[in-house]
Amino acid sequence: MTIEASKIATEEVLPKYTKNEHNTPKHDKLEGYEFYRSIGSPKYVVAPMVDQSELAWRLLSKSPLPPSMAGPSETIITPTGKKITRHAGGTHVSYTPMIHAKVFMEAKGAETGKRGDGQFNLTYDEEGGEGIVAGIEGGDRPVFAQFCANDPEILLAAAQKLEHRVDAVDINFGCPQGIAKRGHYGSFLQDEWDLVYKLINTLHVNLKVPVTAKFRIFPSLTKTLAYAKMMEEAGAQILTCHGRTREMKGQFTGLADWEMIKKVKEHVNVPVFANGNILYYEDVERCLEQTGCDGVMTAEGNLSNPAIFLPPSHPHFHPPITVLANRYIDIVSSLKSHTAGSAIKAHMFRMLKPILDTNEELRIKIAQCPYSEEMTEFKELIKGIEQRLEPIVKEAGPSFKPPPIDPKTGYRSLPIFCAQPQIRAKPISTEIGGTEEFVNNDENLKPSTQSGTCLFDRSLRHEKINNKNKVEKCINEECGGVAAIRCPTKACIIHCRINKAIESGLTEEEAKIEFEKNGLIGLGCESHEEKEKLRKERLDRKRKNKAEFRAKNKHRKKNENQIIKARSRSLSLSENENEN
Ligand SMILES: Cc1cc2nc3c(=O)[nH]c(=O)nc-3n(C[C@H](O)[C@H](O)[C@H](O)COP(=O)(O)O)c2cc1C
Ligand SMILES: [Zn+2]
Ligand SMILES: [Zn+2]
């Protein structure tokens, strides 16, 4: 910290809160590390993810490989005598998607039907179920249900509806999105410490299971530490620290600050999960080591590779995407509980992304794939992808092993059949941590070059991807258009077609005249024409949808007009009656 920054930090005014004098829980329950050990001292954690950490996904993440590939599972007995089953590469604990406490309380038809409560299915013994669920030993446990709320009483009532089915209840103080701002929850409670304290404390005192909290850091270290301590005092038994500030979202996401997480971990006495910057298994181990945290939570890394916790020594390290997708679909179809279509498709897109990136047609097929009880259509689709990938799998050979991470780039280069993280292009300028050091010291506005820090290798990672994403200009110098990556003539579509026409014997003049007349449609290279065809199809679909919408609307309007007319007619009739 610079002198200037430390002066600001010590003079900082922290939000006030009132402590509860009668802080003893009404029920016997384990606290802090005792609780942590009672659920098997989990190190590998799947994050709460709206519409994405649903039951089927949690089960896949707990047991990502089919038994024939996974190898033996492990059973551990915790100090409280609880039996816990762990599968190769599986998560040790998962969080449910965020449940909106008020919406959950007001849900109609709760506890009935396939959909249960919509956000947590109490109908079947599957969500939060122990034993075997969808054929997976150990079921959905341990699991933490996450809520968002701003009213302690509503939160308590909602949490009490499902506390018998989960190991802990978590409160989301990290959501930075517009919807959280409007709804007044998530990270927008960051400056209302009295309310944050009450939300946690109400559950701590009244709930039968422990309460935990997930939060984002502040730019100020002092404030972050005081905030974490306040949550611990309120009764949070595990804290998850997401090493990004509230402002670090969307294009400003940038890197999570592991240094800050480390300081939080040192400052409190309850277990801490670190969250942010996990792309590979190696990052998980590095994060545990560098932050000293008790567990590592991952969201995006888990979505693109649900077997992210599989160690490099496992024979199926970075397993085939089709194996994972198949297993997920099998789980969805064997559950009695409903899995939202939006969740299924989003998972398919994320898992299969390596091949979809080069195949627009497949993407459309997934988007349009119908659902059925047996999910046969999805299984067919995956089978097709498997066949498409076969030559690449063959080329890699039966003894293929993923290479180590390239120390220069920070990335592991993998063939497209392997599950792998999604690398996003981000401007270097957002690669700034959230600490005062980085905000107040101009030198640090540049990526750190200190070898070994996470800032160092990540900034290199992004540099590489930025270069890769640089667009190439059309070969025709006056054009200024963008060349297609796979166009053999390195031209824009216009010049690609004109070049082909010249190749086929026309003079340049003639080719241009022909282009003016008919656009030389279909004459470009394969890549250009394929792209153009898909663009046309997309446009046609859009147009068709619009036309259908208009037609329906017209029909509706006509109906409405008739109703209005009929109503006014009957009105004038009754008025006439009155006159009589
Ligand atoms: C699809 C998606 C949904 C998310 N939903 C939630 C949520 O419901 N509750 C929450 O606390 N965080 C949510 N997050 C944030 C993650 O839990 C996590 O804090 C964040 O993505 C940073 O971790 P990562 O770098 O491993 O992705 C979500 C993230 C993603 C990508
Ligand atoms: Zn071309
Ligand atoms: Zn051009």
Coordinates of C-alpha atoms and ligand atoms in Angstrom, one line a residue:
M1 CA 0.0 0.0 0.0
T2 CA 1.3 3.5 -0.8
I3 CA 1.5 6.0 2.1
E4 CA -1.3 8.0 0.5
A5 CA -3.5 4.9 0.3
S6 CA -2.9 3.8 3.8
K7 CA -3.8 7.2 5.1
I8 CA -7.1 7.1 3.2
A9 CA -7.7 3.6 4.4
T10 CA -7.3 4.3 8.1
E11 CA -9.5 7.4 7.9
E12 CA -12.1 5.5 6.1
V13 CA -15.6 5.7 7.6
L14 CA -17.2 2.2 7.7
P15 CA -20.9 1.7 7.6
K16 CA -22.5 1.2 11.1
Y17 CA -24.4 -1.8 12.3
T18 CA -25.9 -3.0 15.6
K19 CA -24.8 -6.3 17.0
N20 CA -27.3 -8.7 18.4
E21 CA -26.8 -9.1 22.2
H22 CA -28.7 -12.5 22.3
N23 CA -26.7 -14.2 19.7
T24 CA -27.1 -17.9 20.7
P25 CA -28.7 -20.1 18.1
K26 CA -32.0 -21.7 19.1
H27 CA -30.9 -25.1 17.7
D28 CA -27.9 -27.2 18.3
K29 CA -25.7 -26.9 15.3
L30 CA -22.0 -27.1 14.3
E31 CA -20.0 -23.9 13.7
G32 CA -17.0 -22.9 11.6
Y33 CA -14.4 -25.6 11.1
E34 CA -16.4 -28.2 13.0
F35 CA -19.2 -27.8 10.5
Y36 CA -16.7 -27.7 7.6
R37 CA -15.2 -31.0 8.8
S38 CA -18.6 -32.6 9.3
I39 CA -19.3 -32.3 5.6
G40 CA -15.9 -33.8 4.6
S41 CA -13.7 -30.6 4.5
P42 CA -14.7 -29.7 0.9
K43 CA -12.0 -28.2 -1.3
Y44 CA -13.7 -28.3 -4.6
V45 CA -16.8 -26.2 -4.9
V46 CA -19.3 -25.6 -7.7
A47 CA -20.6 -22.0 -7.6
P48 CA -24.3 -20.9 -7.3
M49 CA -25.3 -20.2 -10.9
V50 CA -28.8 -19.0 -11.9
D51 CA -30.4 -21.5 -14.3
Q52 CA -27.0 -23.4 -14.4
S53 CA -26.2 -25.1 -11.1
E54 CA -29.5 -26.9 -11.2
L55 CA -29.9 -30.4 -9.8
A56 CA -28.9 -32.3 -13.0
W57 CA -25.8 -30.1 -13.4
R58 CA -24.8 -30.6 -9.7
L59 CA -25.1 -34.4 -10.2
L60 CA -22.9 -34.3 -13.3
S61 CA -20.4 -32.1 -11.5
K62 CA -20.3 -34.5 -8.6
S63 CA -19.7 -37.5 -10.9
P64 CA -18.6 -36.1 -14.4
L65 CA -17.4 -39.4 -15.9
P66 CA -19.3 -42.7 -16.5
P67 CA -18.1 -45.4 -14.1
S68 CA -16.2 -47.2 -16.9
M69 CA -13.9 -44.2 -17.3
A70 CA -14.0 -42.7 -13.8
G71 CA -12.3 -45.5 -11.9
P72 CA -13.1 -46.2 -8.2
S73 CA -15.1 -43.8 -6.1
E74 CA -14.1 -42.9 -2.5
T75 CA -16.1 -43.1 0.6
I76 CA -15.1 -41.0 3.6
I77 CA -16.6 -41.0 7.1
T78 CA -16.5 -37.5 8.6
P79 CA -15.9 -36.8 12.3
T80 CA -19.6 -36.7 12.9
G81 CA -20.0 -40.2 11.4
K82 CA -21.5 -38.9 8.1
K83 CA -20.8 -41.1 5.1
I84 CA -19.7 -39.1 2.0
T85 CA -19.1 -40.5 -1.5
R86 CA -16.7 -38.9 -3.8
H87 CA -16.2 -39.6 -7.5
A88 CA -13.2 -39.0 -9.7
G89 CA -13.0 -35.3 -10.7
G90 CA -16.2 -34.6 -8.8
T91 CA -17.1 -31.5 -6.8
H92 CA -17.0 -31.8 -3.0
V93 CA -20.0 -29.4 -2.4
S94 CA -22.3 -27.5 -4.7
Y95 CA -24.5 -24.5 -4.4
T96 CA -28.0 -24.3 -5.8
P97 CA -28.8 -21.4 -8.2
M98 CA -29.8 -18.3 -6.3
I99 CA -33.4 -18.6 -5.0
H100 CA -35.3 -15.4 -4.7
A101 CA -36.7 -15.7 -1.1
K102 CA -39.9 -13.6 -1.8
V103 CA -40.7 -15.3 -5.1
F104 CA -40.1 -18.7 -3.5
M105 CA -42.5 -17.9 -0.6
E106 CA -45.2 -16.7 -3.0
A107 CA -44.8 -19.6 -5.5
K108 CA -48.2 -21.2 -6.2
G109 CA -48.6 -24.9 -6.3
A110 CA -45.5 -25.4 -4.1
E111 CA -44.6 -29.0 -3.2
T112 CA -46.7 -30.5 -6.0
G113 CA -45.9 -31.7 -9.5
K114 CA -42.8 -32.2 -11.5
R115 CA -41.7 -28.6 -11.2
G116 CA -42.1 -28.5 -7.5
D117 CA -41.5 -25.0 -6.3
G118 CA -39.8 -24.0 -9.5
Q119 CA -36.7 -23.0 -7.7
F120 CA -36.2 -25.9 -5.4
N121 CA -38.1 -29.1 -6.0
L122 CA -39.5 -30.5 -2.7
T123 CA -41.8 -33.0 -4.4
Y124 CA -39.3 -35.8 -5.0
D125 CA -36.5 -36.9 -2.9
E126 CA -34.0 -35.8 -5.5
E127 CA -33.1 -32.2 -5.0
G128 CA -31.1 -32.2 -1.8
G129 CA -31.5 -36.0 -1.8
E130 CA -29.1 -38.4 -0.1
G131 CA -28.4 -42.0 -1.1
I132 CA -28.6 -42.6 -4.9
V133 CA -30.0 -40.0 -7.2
A134 CA -30.2 -40.5 -11.0
G135 CA -27.9 -43.5 -10.4
I136 CA -25.2 -41.4 -8.7
E137 CA -24.1 -42.6 -5.3
G138 CA -24.0 -39.8 -2.7
G139 CA -26.9 -38.0 -4.4
D140 CA -27.1 -34.2 -4.2
R141 CA -25.2 -33.8 -1.0
P142 CA -23.5 -31.9 0.4
V143 CA -25.4 -29.0 -1.0
F144 CA -25.9 -25.4 0.1
A145 CA -29.1 -23.6 -1.0
Q146 CA -28.4 -20.0 -1.9
F147 CA -31.0 -17.2 -1.4
C148 CA -31.1 -13.6 -2.2
A149 CA -33.3 -11.4 0.0
N150 CA -33.5 -8.0 1.7
D151 CA -36.1 -8.9 4.4
P152 CA -34.9 -11.1 7.3
E153 CA -38.3 -12.5 8.1
I154 CA -39.1 -13.5 4.5
L155 CA -35.6 -15.0 4.1
L156 CA -36.1 -17.1 7.3
A157 CA -39.5 -18.3 6.2
A158 CA -38.2 -19.3 2.8
A159 CA -35.1 -21.0 4.2
Q160 CA -37.1 -23.0 6.7
K161 CA -39.1 -24.5 3.9
L162 CA -36.0 -26.4 2.7
E163 CA -33.6 -26.5 5.6
H164 CA -34.3 -30.3 6.1
R165 CA -33.0 -30.9 2.6
V166 CA -29.6 -29.1 2.6
D167 CA -26.4 -28.8 4.6
A168 CA -26.4 -25.0 4.8
V169 CA -28.2 -21.9 3.6
D170 CA -26.1 -19.3 1.8
I171 CA -26.9 -15.7 1.2
N172 CA -25.9 -13.9 -2.0
F173 CA -24.3 -10.6 -1.3
G174 CA -22.3 -10.7 -4.6
C175 CA -24.7 -10.3 -7.5
P176 CA -23.8 -7.1 -9.3
Q177 CA -26.4 -7.1 -12.0
G178 CA -29.1 -4.6 -12.9
I179 CA -31.8 -6.9 -11.7
A180 CA -30.2 -7.1 -8.3
K181 CA -30.0 -3.3 -8.1
R182 CA -33.7 -2.9 -9.0
G183 CA -34.6 -5.8 -6.6
H184 CA -32.3 -4.3 -3.9
Y185 CA -30.3 -7.4 -3.1
G186 CA -26.9 -9.0 -3.9
S187 CA -23.9 -6.7 -4.0
F188 CA -26.2 -3.7 -3.7
L189 CA -26.6 -4.4 0.0
Q190 CA -22.8 -3.9 0.4
D191 CA -23.2 -0.5 2.0
E192 CA -26.1 -1.5 4.3
W193 CA -24.1 -3.4 6.9
D194 CA -26.9 -3.3 9.4
L195 CA -29.3 -5.1 7.0
V196 CA -26.5 -7.6 5.9
Y197 CA -25.9 -8.3 9.6
K198 CA -29.6 -8.9 10.3
L199 CA -30.1 -11.2 7.3
I200 CA -27.2 -13.4 8.4
N201 CA -28.0 -13.2 12.1
T202 CA -31.7 -14.1 11.7
L203 CA -30.7 -17.3 10.0
H204 CA -27.9 -18.0 12.4
V205 CA -30.2 -17.7 15.4
N206 CA -33.3 -19.4 14.0
L207 CA -32.3 -21.9 11.4
K208 CA -31.5 -25.6 12.1
V209 CA -28.6 -25.6 9.7
P210 CA -25.6 -23.2 9.5
V211 CA -25.8 -20.0 7.4
T212 CA -23.0 -19.0 5.0
A213 CA -22.4 -15.9 2.9
K214 CA -20.9 -15.1 -0.5
F215 CA -19.6 -11.6 -1.2
R216 CA -17.5 -9.4 -3.5
I217 CA -14.5 -7.4 -2.3
F218 CA -14.4 -3.6 -2.1
P219 CA -11.6 -1.6 -3.7
S220 CA -10.4 -0.9 -0.2
L221 CA -8.7 -3.7 1.7
T222 CA -9.6 -2.2 5.1
K223 CA -13.3 -2.1 4.2
T224 CA -13.2 -5.6 2.8
L225 CA -11.7 -7.0 5.9
A226 CA -14.1 -5.2 8.2
Y227 CA -17.0 -6.4 6.0
A228 CA -15.9 -10.0 6.2
K229 CA -15.4 -9.8 10.0
M230 CA -18.9 -8.3 10.4
M231 CA -20.4 -11.3 8.5
E232 CA -18.5 -13.7 10.7
E233 CA -19.8 -11.9 13.8
A234 CA -23.3 -12.1 12.4
G235 CA -23.0 -15.8 12.3
A236 CA -21.7 -16.8 8.9
Q237 CA -20.0 -20.2 9.2
I238 CA -18.3 -20.2 5.8
L239 CA -17.5 -17.2 3.7
T240 CA -17.0 -17.2 0.0
C241 CA -14.9 -14.3 -1.2
H242 CA -15.2 -13.4 -4.9
G243 CA -12.1 -11.5 -5.6
R244 CA -13.7 -8.9 -7.8
T245 CA -15.4 -5.6 -6.9
R246 CA -19.0 -4.8 -7.7
E247 CA -17.9 -2.7 -10.7
M248 CA -16.0 -5.6 -12.2
K249 CA -18.6 -7.1 -14.5
G250 CA -19.4 -7.5 -18.2
Q251 CA -16.6 -6.1 -20.2
F252 CA -14.8 -4.8 -17.1
T253 CA -14.8 -8.3 -15.4
G254 CA -11.0 -8.5 -15.4
L255 CA -9.0 -10.5 -12.9
A256 CA -10.0 -11.6 -9.4
D257 CA -7.6 -10.4 -6.7
W258 CA -6.2 -13.4 -4.9
E259 CA -4.0 -11.2 -2.7
M260 CA -7.1 -9.6 -1.2
I261 CA -8.8 -13.1 -0.8
K262 CA -5.7 -14.2 1.1
K263 CA -5.9 -11.3 3.5
V264 CA -9.6 -12.0 4.1
K265 CA -8.7 -15.6 4.8
E266 CA -6.1 -14.5 7.3
H267 CA -8.5 -12.0 9.0
V268 CA -11.4 -14.4 9.9
N269 CA -11.6 -17.6 11.9
V270 CA -14.2 -19.4 9.8
P271 CA -13.4 -21.4 6.6
V272 CA -13.1 -19.3 3.4
F273 CA -13.7 -20.4 -0.2
A274 CA -11.8 -18.4 -2.8
N275 CA -13.7 -17.5 -6.0
G276 CA -12.4 -16.2 -9.4
N277 CA -9.7 -16.9 -12.1
I278 CA -10.1 -20.6 -12.4
L279 CA -9.5 -22.0 -15.9
Y280 CA -7.7 -25.3 -15.2
Y281 CA -7.1 -27.8 -12.5
E282 CA -3.7 -26.4 -12.0
D283 CA -5.3 -23.0 -11.1
V284 CA -7.4 -24.7 -8.4
E285 CA -4.2 -26.0 -6.7
R286 CA -2.4 -22.8 -7.2
C287 CA -5.3 -20.8 -5.7
L288 CA -5.4 -23.0 -2.6
E289 CA -1.7 -22.6 -2.2
Q290 CA -1.5 -18.8 -2.9
T291 CA -4.6 -17.8 -0.9
G292 CA -4.4 -20.4 1.9
C293 CA -8.2 -20.8 1.5
D294 CA -10.1 -23.9 2.5
G295 CA -11.8 -24.4 -0.8
V296 CA -11.9 -23.1 -4.3
M297 CA -15.2 -22.2 -6.0
T298 CA -15.6 -22.1 -9.7
A299 CA -18.5 -21.1 -12.0
E300 CA -17.4 -20.5 -15.6
G301 CA -14.5 -23.0 -15.4
N302 CA -17.0 -25.7 -14.2
L303 CA -19.5 -24.8 -17.0
S304 CA -17.1 -25.4 -19.8
N305 CA -15.5 -28.4 -18.2
P306 CA -17.6 -30.0 -15.5
A307 CA -14.6 -32.4 -14.9
I308 CA -12.4 -29.4 -14.0
F309 CA -11.5 -31.1 -10.7
L310 CA -10.0 -34.1 -12.5
P311 CA -6.2 -34.1 -11.8
P312 CA -3.6 -34.4 -14.6
S313 CA -2.7 -37.9 -13.4
H314 CA -6.2 -39.2 -14.4
P315 CA -6.3 -41.1 -17.7
H316 CA -9.2 -39.0 -18.8
F317 CA -7.9 -35.5 -17.9
H318 CA -9.8 -33.0 -20.1
P319 CA -12.3 -35.7 -21.2
P320 CA -14.2 -35.6 -24.5
I321 CA -17.0 -33.1 -24.6
T322 CA -19.4 -35.7 -26.1
V323 CA -18.8 -38.0 -23.1
L324 CA -19.8 -35.1 -20.7
A325 CA -22.7 -34.0 -22.8
N326 CA -24.1 -37.6 -23.0
R327 CA -23.8 -38.1 -19.3
Y328 CA -25.6 -34.8 -18.6
I329 CA -28.5 -35.7 -20.9
D330 CA -28.7 -39.2 -19.3
I331 CA -29.0 -37.6 -15.9
V332 CA -31.7 -35.1 -17.1
S333 CA -33.7 -37.9 -18.6
S334 CA -33.5 -40.2 -15.6
L335 CA -34.6 -37.5 -13.1
K336 CA -38.2 -37.3 -12.0
S337 CA -37.7 -33.6 -11.3
H338 CA -38.1 -31.2 -14.2
T339 CA -35.0 -29.6 -15.7
A340 CA -35.6 -26.3 -17.5
G341 CA -35.1 -26.3 -21.2
S342 CA -33.1 -23.1 -21.0
A343 CA -30.7 -24.7 -18.6
I344 CA -30.2 -27.8 -20.8
K345 CA -29.5 -25.8 -24.0
A346 CA -27.2 -23.3 -22.2
H347 CA -25.2 -26.3 -20.9
M348 CA -25.0 -27.9 -24.3
F349 CA -23.7 -24.7 -25.9
R350 CA -21.1 -24.2 -23.2
M351 CA -19.9 -27.8 -23.1
L352 CA -19.8 -28.3 -26.9
K353 CA -18.4 -24.8 -27.6
P354 CA -15.1 -26.0 -29.0
I355 CA -16.9 -27.6 -32.0
L356 CA -19.7 -25.1 -32.2
D357 CA -17.2 -22.3 -32.7
T358 CA -16.5 -23.6 -36.2
N359 CA -19.9 -25.0 -36.9
E360 CA -22.8 -22.6 -37.1
E361 CA -25.1 -25.2 -38.5
L362 CA -24.7 -27.4 -35.4
R363 CA -25.4 -24.5 -33.2
I364 CA -28.7 -23.9 -34.9
K365 CA -29.6 -27.6 -34.6
I366 CA -29.1 -27.5 -30.8
A367 CA -31.1 -24.3 -30.5
Q368 CA -34.0 -26.0 -32.3
C369 CA -33.7 -29.4 -30.7
P370 CA -37.0 -30.6 -29.2
Y371 CA -37.3 -32.1 -25.7
S372 CA -38.8 -35.5 -25.0
E373 CA -39.0 -37.7 -22.0
E374 CA -36.1 -39.9 -23.2
M375 CA -34.2 -36.9 -24.7
T376 CA -33.5 -39.0 -27.8
E377 CA -33.2 -36.0 -30.1
F378 CA -30.3 -34.6 -28.0
K379 CA -28.7 -38.0 -27.9
E380 CA -28.9 -38.3 -31.7
L381 CA -27.3 -34.8 -32.0
I382 CA -24.4 -35.8 -29.7
K383 CA -23.9 -39.0 -31.7
G384 CA -23.6 -36.9 -34.8
I385 CA -21.0 -34.7 -33.2
E386 CA -19.1 -37.7 -32.1
Q387 CA -18.9 -39.0 -35.7
R388 CA -17.8 -35.6 -36.9
L389 CA -15.0 -35.5 -34.3
E390 CA -13.9 -39.0 -35.0
P391 CA -11.1 -38.1 -37.5
I392 CA -9.6 -35.6 -35.0
V393 CA -9.8 -38.2 -32.2
K394 CA -8.1 -40.7 -34.5
E395 CA -5.4 -38.2 -35.5
A396 CA -4.6 -37.5 -31.8
G397 CA -4.2 -41.2 -31.4
P398 CA -5.1 -43.6 -28.6
S399 CA -2.2 -42.5 -26.3
F400 CA -3.1 -38.8 -26.5
K401 CA -2.4 -36.9 -23.4
P402 CA -3.2 -33.1 -22.9
P403 CA 0.1 -31.2 -22.9
P404 CA 1.1 -29.1 -19.8
I405 CA 0.1 -25.5 -19.6
D406 CA 2.4 -23.4 -21.8
P407 CA 4.3 -21.2 -19.3
K408 CA 4.7 -18.4 -21.9
T409 CA 0.9 -18.0 -22.6
G410 CA -0.7 -19.5 -19.5
Y411 CA -2.9 -21.7 -21.7
R412 CA -3.1 -25.4 -22.5
S413 CA -3.5 -26.1 -26.2
L414 CA -6.1 -28.8 -26.7
P415 CA -7.8 -30.5 -29.7
I416 CA -11.5 -29.5 -30.1
F417 CA -12.8 -32.8 -28.8
C418 CA -11.5 -32.1 -25.3
A419 CA -13.4 -30.2 -22.6
Q420 CA -11.7 -26.8 -22.2
P421 CA -12.2 -23.4 -20.8
Q422 CA -13.7 -20.6 -22.8
I423 CA -11.1 -17.9 -23.3
R424 CA -12.5 -14.5 -23.6
A425 CA -10.8 -11.6 -25.3
K426 CA -10.5 -8.7 -22.9
P427 CA -8.7 -5.4 -23.2
I428 CA -5.5 -5.3 -21.2
S429 CA -6.7 -2.2 -19.4
T430 CA -9.2 -4.1 -17.4
E431 CA -6.5 -6.5 -16.1
I432 CA -6.3 -4.6 -12.8
G433 CA -6.8 -6.0 -9.4
G434 CA -9.2 -4.4 -6.9
T435 CA -6.6 -3.4 -4.3
E436 CA -5.5 0.2 -3.4
E437 CA -2.1 -0.7 -4.7
F438 CA -3.5 -1.0 -8.2
V439 CA -5.9 1.8 -8.1
N440 CA -3.6 4.4 -6.5
N441 CA -0.3 3.6 -8.1
D442 CA -0.1 4.5 -11.8
E443 CA 2.8 2.1 -12.4
N444 CA 0.4 -0.7 -11.5
L445 CA -2.2 0.3 -14.1
K446 CA 0.0 -1.8 -16.4
P447 CA -0.2 -5.6 -16.0
S448 CA 2.3 -6.7 -13.4
T449 CA 5.4 -8.3 -14.7
Q450 CA 6.2 -10.0 -11.5
S451 CA 6.7 -13.6 -12.5
G452 CA 4.5 -16.1 -10.6
T453 CA 1.7 -13.8 -9.7
C454 CA -1.6 -14.6 -11.3
L455 CA -1.8 -11.1 -12.8
F456 CA 1.3 -11.9 -14.8
D457 CA 0.3 -15.0 -16.6
R458 CA -3.3 -14.0 -17.1
S459 CA -2.3 -10.7 -18.8
L460 CA -0.2 -12.7 -21.2
R461 CA -3.1 -15.0 -21.8
H462 CA -5.2 -12.1 -22.8
E463 CA -2.4 -10.6 -25.0
K464 CA -2.3 -13.9 -26.9
I465 CA -6.0 -14.0 -27.4
N466 CA -6.1 -10.3 -28.5
N467 CA -3.6 -11.0 -31.2
K468 CA -5.6 -14.0 -32.3
N469 CA -8.7 -11.9 -32.6
K470 CA -7.1 -9.2 -34.6
V471 CA -9.1 -9.0 -37.8
E472 CA -7.4 -9.2 -41.2
K473 CA -8.1 -6.6 -43.9
C474 CA -9.2 -7.6 -47.4
I475 CA -6.4 -8.3 -49.8
N476 CA -7.7 -5.6 -52.0
E477 CA -5.9 -2.6 -50.5
E478 CA -8.6 0.1 -51.4
C479 CA -11.4 -2.1 -50.0
G480 CA -11.1 -1.7 -46.2
G481 CA -13.4 -4.6 -45.7
V482 CA -12.7 -7.5 -43.4
A483 CA -11.2 -10.7 -44.8
A484 CA -12.8 -14.0 -43.7
I485 CA -10.3 -16.1 -41.6
R486 CA -10.7 -19.2 -43.7
C487 CA -11.0 -17.5 -47.1
P488 CA -8.1 -18.9 -49.3
T489 CA -7.8 -15.6 -51.1
K490 CA -7.8 -13.6 -47.8
A491 CA -10.5 -11.3 -49.2
C492 CA -13.9 -9.9 -48.2
I493 CA -16.9 -11.6 -49.8
I494 CA -17.2 -9.1 -52.7
H495 CA -13.5 -9.4 -53.7
C496 CA -13.6 -13.2 -53.0
R497 CA -16.3 -13.6 -55.6
I498 CA -14.7 -11.1 -58.1
N499 CA -11.4 -12.9 -57.7
K500 CA -13.0 -16.3 -58.4
A501 CA -14.7 -14.9 -61.5
I502 CA -11.3 -13.6 -62.7
E503 CA -9.8 -17.0 -62.0
S504 CA -12.5 -18.6 -64.1
G505 CA -11.5 -16.5 -67.1
L506 CA -13.2 -13.1 -67.0
T507 CA -11.2 -9.9 -67.2
E508 CA -11.3 -7.7 -64.1
E509 CA -13.7 -5.3 -65.9
E510 CA -16.1 -8.1 -66.9
A511 CA -16.0 -9.6 -63.4
K512 CA -17.0 -6.2 -61.9
I513 CA -19.8 -5.7 -64.4
E514 CA -21.1 -9.2 -63.6
F515 CA -20.9 -8.4 -59.9
E516 CA -23.0 -5.3 -60.4
K517 CA -25.6 -7.3 -62.4
N518 CA -26.1 -10.4 -60.2
G519 CA -23.7 -10.2 -57.3
L520 CA -21.9 -13.3 -58.5
I521 CA -23.8 -15.2 -55.9
G522 CA -22.5 -18.6 -55.1
L523 CA -19.2 -18.0 -56.8
G524 CA -17.0 -17.2 -53.7
C525 CA -14.9 -19.7 -51.8
E526 CA -16.6 -22.4 -49.8
S527 CA -16.1 -20.7 -46.4
H528 CA -17.6 -17.4 -47.7
E529 CA -20.6 -19.0 -49.4
E530 CA -21.4 -21.2 -46.5
K531 CA -21.3 -18.2 -44.2
E532 CA -23.5 -16.2 -46.6
K533 CA -26.0 -19.1 -46.8
L534 CA -26.3 -19.2 -43.0
R535 CA -26.7 -15.5 -42.8
K536 CA -29.5 -15.6 -45.4
E537 CA -31.2 -18.4 -43.5
R538 CA -31.0 -16.4 -40.3
L539 CA -32.5 -13.4 -42.0
D540 CA -35.3 -15.4 -43.6
R541 CA -36.2 -17.0 -40.2
K542 CA -36.3 -13.5 -38.6
R543 CA -38.5 -12.2 -41.4
K544 CA -40.8 -15.2 -41.2
N545 CA -41.1 -14.8 -37.4
K546 CA -41.8 -11.1 -37.8
A547 CA -44.5 -11.8 -40.4
E548 CA -46.1 -14.5 -38.2
F549 CA -46.1 -12.1 -35.3
R550 CA -47.7 -9.4 -37.3
A551 CA -50.3 -11.7 -38.7
K552 CA -51.2 -12.9 -35.2
N553 CA -51.3 -9.4 -33.9
K554 CA -53.6 -8.3 -36.7
H555 CA -55.9 -11.2 -35.9
R556 CA -55.9 -10.2 -32.2
K557 CA -56.6 -6.6 -33.0
K558 CA -59.5 -7.6 -35.3
N559 CA -60.9 -9.7 -32.5
E560 CA -60.5 -6.9 -30.0
N561 CA -62.2 -4.4 -32.3
Q562 CA -65.1 -6.8 -32.7
I563 CA -65.4 -7.2 -29.0
I564 CA -65.3 -3.5 -28.4
K565 CA -68.0 -2.9 -31.1
A566 CA -70.2 -5.7 -29.7
R567 CA -69.8 -4.2 -26.2
S568 CA -70.7 -0.7 -27.2
R569 CA -73.6 -2.0 -29.2
S570 CA -75.0 -3.8 -26.1
L571 CA -74.3 -0.8 -24.0
S572 CA -76.3 1.5 -26.3
L573 CA -79.0 -1.1 -26.3
S574 CA -79.2 -1.2 -22.6
E575 CA -79.2 2.6 -22.5
N576 CA -82.1 2.6 -24.8
E577 CA -83.8 0.1 -22.6
N578 CA -83.4 2.5 -19.7
E579 CA -84.8 5.3 -21.6
N580 CA -87.9 3.2 -22.3
Ligands
LIG1 C1 -24.2 -18.4 -15.5 C2 -23.8 -17.8 -14.2 C3 -24.8 -17.7 -13.2 C4 -24.4 -17.1 -11.9 N1 -25.4 -17.1 -10.9 C5 -25.0 -16.8 -9.7 C6 -25.9 -16.9 -8.6 O1 -27.0 -17.4 -8.7 N2 -25.5 -16.5 -7.3 C7 -24.2 -16.1 -7.1 O2 -23.9 -15.8 -6.0 N3 -23.3 -15.9 -8.1 C8 -23.7 -16.3 -9.4 N4 -22.8 -16.2 -10.4 C9 -21.4 -15.8 -10.1 C10 -20.5 -17.0 -9.8 O3 -21.0 -17.7 -8.7 C11 -19.1 -16.5 -9.5 O4 -19.1 -15.8 -8.3 C12 -18.5 -15.8 -10.7 O5 -18.9 -16.3 -11.9 C13 -17.0 -15.8 -10.6 O6 -16.4 -17.0 -10.6 P1 -15.7 -17.6 -11.9 O7 -14.6 -16.7 -12.2 O8 -15.3 -19.0 -11.5 O9 -16.7 -17.7 -13.0 C14 -23.1 -16.7 -11.7 C15 -22.2 -16.8 -12.7 C16 -22.5 -17.4 -13.9 C17 -21.4 -17.5 -15.0
ZN2 ZN -13.6 -16.2 -49.8
ZN3 ZN -12.7 -6.4 -50.4

